[in-house]
Amino acid sequence: NAGVTQTPKFRILKIGQSMTLQCTQDMNHNYMYWYRQDPGMGLKLIYYSVGAGITDKGEVPNGYNVSRSTTEDFPLRLELAAPSQTSVYFCASSYYPESSYEQYFGPGTRLTVT
Amino acid sequence: KNQVEQSPQSLIILEGKNCTLQCNYTVSPFSNLRWYKQDTGRGPVSLTIMTFSENTKSNGRYTATLDADTKQSSLHITASQLSDSASYICVVTSGYTGGGNKLTFGTGTQLKVEL
């Protein structure tokens, strides 16, 4: 199993550009999550999904959109990039709700918006 | 407001030595507490998870303790190795099993193990 994979690893965007961060898991997990990690801060939940076709907002959803058309994929869309979105983005998955069971994290995408 | 505070912020130790990392939390209602290891440029990897009724759990050279009364946890690393150099993150889950759960992440302790 590859686990949770994310692409790209690094990206530089100009203000106002759009992009999609890709996330795929091959563990047949129902639950998937997107977090951002800012320097000196704890991870913050952006969006999560409890299964294909079902998504919900986390703690910091503004400026982002997600979709979950398959169990495996959970892309994160930035429509109008802003400097405040400069961060490292982690995708994670778990078979059951993350509250009780282990989450598996991807390697992260480092995004810079200038 | 739920908060998780970790100390120290950073730590340098010599290979072979032991160390203890601290985590204090104000999370209610408490569900469980986890410790993650995050290598530079990688995603976090789970080390231990403890529920309210557990006060210690080990994973190899890593031993986590939990005092739910004082809302404190510690992660003890025995006989440190260079590969232990990483950020160690304490995560506390609030809420009730089955719904409305929320994870609060600490900012981590950056550990460096030197020769």
Coordinates of C-alpha atoms in Angstrom, one line a residue:
Chain A
N1 CA 0.0 0.0 0.0
A2 CA 1.2 3.5 -0.8
G3 CA -1.0 4.9 2.0
V4 CA -1.9 8.6 1.6
T5 CA -0.2 10.3 -1.4
Q6 CA -0.3 14.1 -2.1
T7 CA 0.7 16.1 -5.2
P8 CA 2.4 18.4 -5.8
K9 CA 5.1 18.5 -3.0
F10 CA 5.8 22.1 -3.6
R11 CA 4.0 25.0 -5.4
I12 CA 4.4 28.7 -5.7
L13 CA 1.3 30.7 -6.7
K14 CA 0.7 34.3 -7.5
I15 CA -2.1 36.1 -5.7
G16 CA -5.4 35.4 -7.3
Q17 CA -4.3 32.2 -9.1
S18 CA -6.2 28.9 -8.5
M19 CA -4.9 25.4 -8.0
T20 CA -6.0 22.0 -6.8
L21 CA -4.1 20.0 -4.3
Q22 CA -4.5 16.3 -4.9
C23 CA -4.9 13.6 -2.3
T24 CA -5.3 9.9 -2.8
Q25 CA -5.5 7.0 -0.4
D26 CA -5.4 3.3 -1.2
M27 CA -6.5 1.9 2.2
N28 CA -10.3 2.0 1.5
H29 CA -10.7 4.5 4.3
N30 CA -14.1 6.2 4.7
Y31 CA -12.9 9.3 6.4
M32 CA -10.6 11.9 4.8
Y33 CA -9.3 15.3 6.0
W34 CA -7.4 18.3 5.0
Y35 CA -5.3 20.2 7.5
R36 CA -3.0 23.2 7.2
Q37 CA 0.1 23.7 9.3
D38 CA 1.4 27.2 9.8
P39 CA 4.9 27.9 11.3
G40 CA 4.7 27.7 15.1
M41 CA 1.1 26.7 15.1
G42 CA -0.8 23.4 15.5
L43 CA -2.6 21.8 12.6
K44 CA -6.0 23.2 11.8
L45 CA -8.8 21.2 10.1
I46 CA -9.9 22.8 6.8
Y47 CA -12.5 20.3 5.5
Y48 CA -13.3 16.7 6.1
S49 CA -15.3 13.9 4.4
V50 CA -17.1 10.9 5.9
G51 CA -17.5 9.1 2.6
A52 CA -18.0 9.6 -1.1
G53 CA -20.3 12.5 -1.8
I54 CA -20.2 13.8 1.7
T55 CA -18.1 16.7 2.8
D56 CA -18.2 19.2 5.7
K57 CA -16.4 22.3 6.9
G58 CA -13.7 22.2 9.6
E59 CA -12.2 25.0 11.6
V60 CA -10.7 27.1 8.8
P61 CA -12.7 26.5 5.6
N62 CA -12.7 30.0 4.1
G63 CA -11.0 30.3 0.7
Y64 CA -11.1 26.5 0.1
N65 CA -13.4 24.0 -1.6
V66 CA -13.4 20.2 -1.6
S67 CA -15.2 17.4 -3.4
R68 CA -15.3 13.6 -2.8
S69 CA -16.5 11.8 -5.9
T70 CA -14.7 8.5 -5.0
T71 CA -13.6 6.8 -1.8
E72 CA -9.9 7.2 -2.8
D73 CA -9.7 10.9 -3.8
F74 CA -10.2 14.1 -1.9
P75 CA -8.9 17.1 -3.8
L76 CA -8.6 20.6 -2.1
R77 CA -9.3 23.6 -4.4
L78 CA -8.0 27.1 -3.8
E79 CA -9.9 29.5 -6.0
L80 CA -8.3 32.9 -5.5
A81 CA -5.0 32.4 -3.7
A82 CA -4.0 34.8 -1.0
P83 CA -0.8 35.3 0.9
S84 CA -2.6 34.1 4.1
Q85 CA -2.9 30.7 2.4
T86 CA 0.8 30.2 2.4
S87 CA 1.2 27.0 4.5
V88 CA 1.9 23.3 4.5
Y89 CA -1.2 21.3 3.7
F90 CA -1.6 17.7 4.9
C91 CA -4.2 15.2 3.8
A92 CA -5.1 12.4 6.2
S93 CA -7.5 9.4 6.2
S94 CA -8.9 7.0 8.7
Y95 CA -11.2 4.0 8.5
Y96 CA -13.4 5.2 11.4
P97 CA -13.8 8.7 12.8
E98 CA -10.5 10.2 13.7
S99 CA -11.6 10.7 17.3
S100 CA -11.2 7.1 18.1
Y101 CA -8.9 5.6 15.5
E102 CA -5.5 6.4 14.0
Q103 CA -5.3 8.9 11.2
Y104 CA -2.8 8.3 8.5
F105 CA -1.2 11.5 7.0
G106 CA 0.3 12.2 3.6
P107 CA 3.7 13.8 3.2
G108 CA 2.3 17.3 2.7
T109 CA 2.2 20.0 0.1
R110 CA 4.2 23.2 0.8
L111 CA 2.4 26.2 -0.8
T112 CA 3.7 29.7 -1.1
V113 CA 1.5 32.5 -2.3
T114 CA 3.3 35.7 -3.4
Chain B
K1 CA -11.6 27.5 24.4
N2 CA -9.8 24.1 24.0
Q3 CA -6.0 24.5 24.2
V4 CA -3.0 22.2 24.1
E5 CA 0.3 23.5 25.3
Q6 CA 3.6 21.7 24.9
S7 CA 6.9 22.2 26.6
P8 CA 9.7 22.7 26.0
Q9 CA 9.4 24.3 22.6
S10 CA 12.7 22.8 21.5
L11 CA 15.2 20.4 23.1
I12 CA 18.8 19.2 22.2
I13 CA 20.1 16.0 23.8
L14 CA 23.0 13.7 23.3
E15 CA 22.5 10.3 21.7
G16 CA 21.8 7.6 24.2
K17 CA 20.3 10.0 26.7
N18 CA 16.6 10.0 27.9
C19 CA 14.2 12.9 27.7
T20 CA 10.7 13.8 28.7
L21 CA 8.3 16.1 26.7
Q22 CA 5.3 17.7 28.4
C23 CA 1.7 18.4 27.3
N24 CA -0.9 20.3 29.2
Y25 CA -4.4 20.6 28.0
T26 CA -7.7 22.4 28.7
V27 CA -10.1 20.3 26.6
S28 CA -13.5 19.4 27.6
P29 CA -15.1 16.9 27.4
F30 CA -11.9 14.8 27.1
S31 CA -12.0 11.8 24.8
N32 CA -8.5 10.7 24.1
L33 CA -4.9 12.0 23.8
R34 CA -2.4 11.1 21.2
W35 CA 1.3 11.7 20.6
Y36 CA 2.6 12.0 17.0
K37 CA 6.1 12.1 15.6
Q38 CA 6.7 14.4 12.6
D39 CA 9.9 14.1 10.7
T40 CA 11.0 17.2 8.8
G41 CA 9.1 17.4 5.5
R42 CA 6.9 14.5 6.4
G43 CA 3.4 14.0 7.7
P44 CA 2.7 13.1 11.4
V45 CA 2.9 9.5 12.4
S46 CA 1.0 8.2 15.4
L47 CA 3.0 6.9 18.4
T48 CA 0.4 6.3 21.1
I49 CA -3.3 7.0 21.8
M50 CA -4.7 6.9 25.3
T51 CA -8.2 7.1 26.6
F52 CA -9.4 8.5 29.9
S53 CA -8.9 5.2 31.7
E54 CA -5.3 4.6 30.6
N55 CA -2.5 6.3 32.4
T56 CA 0.5 4.8 30.5
K57 CA 1.2 3.3 27.1
S58 CA 4.4 2.3 25.5
N59 CA 5.5 2.0 21.9
G60 CA 9.1 0.7 21.8
R61 CA 11.4 3.3 23.4
Y62 CA 8.5 5.7 23.7
T63 CA 6.3 5.8 26.8
A64 CA 3.4 8.1 27.2
T65 CA 1.7 8.9 30.5
L66 CA -1.6 10.6 31.2
D67 CA -3.0 12.2 34.3
A68 CA -6.6 13.1 33.5
D69 CA -7.0 14.8 36.9
T70 CA -4.3 17.4 36.3
K71 CA -4.8 17.3 32.5
Q72 CA -1.2 16.6 31.8
S73 CA 0.6 14.1 29.6
S74 CA 4.2 13.3 29.1
L75 CA 6.2 11.5 26.4
H76 CA 9.4 9.8 27.6
I77 CA 12.0 8.7 25.1
T78 CA 14.5 6.2 26.3
A79 CA 18.0 5.7 25.0
S80 CA 17.6 8.3 22.3
Q81 CA 18.8 7.8 18.7
L82 CA 19.6 10.2 15.9
S83 CA 16.5 9.1 14.2
D84 CA 14.4 10.4 17.1
S85 CA 15.2 13.9 15.9
A86 CA 11.7 15.2 14.9
S87 CA 8.8 17.3 16.1
Y88 CA 6.6 15.6 18.7
I89 CA 3.0 16.7 18.7
C90 CA 0.4 16.2 21.4
V91 CA -3.2 16.0 20.1
V92 CA -6.3 15.9 22.4
T93 CA -9.7 14.9 21.2
S94 CA -12.8 16.4 22.7
G95 CA -16.4 15.3 22.4
Y96 CA -18.3 12.1 22.5
T97 CA -17.7 8.9 20.7
G98 CA -19.7 8.9 17.5
G99 CA -20.2 12.5 16.9
G100 CA -19.2 16.1 17.4
N101 CA -15.6 15.2 18.0
K102 CA -12.8 17.8 17.6
L103 CA -9.0 17.4 17.6
T104 CA -6.9 20.1 19.1
F105 CA -3.2 20.0 18.1
G106 CA -0.3 21.3 20.1
T107 CA 2.4 23.2 18.4
G108 CA 5.0 20.5 19.0
T109 CA 8.3 20.1 20.7
Q110 CA 11.3 20.1 18.3
L111 CA 13.8 17.5 19.5
K112 CA 17.3 17.2 18.1
V113 CA 19.5 14.3 19.1
E114 CA 23.2 14.9 18.6
L115 CA 26.3 12.7 18.7

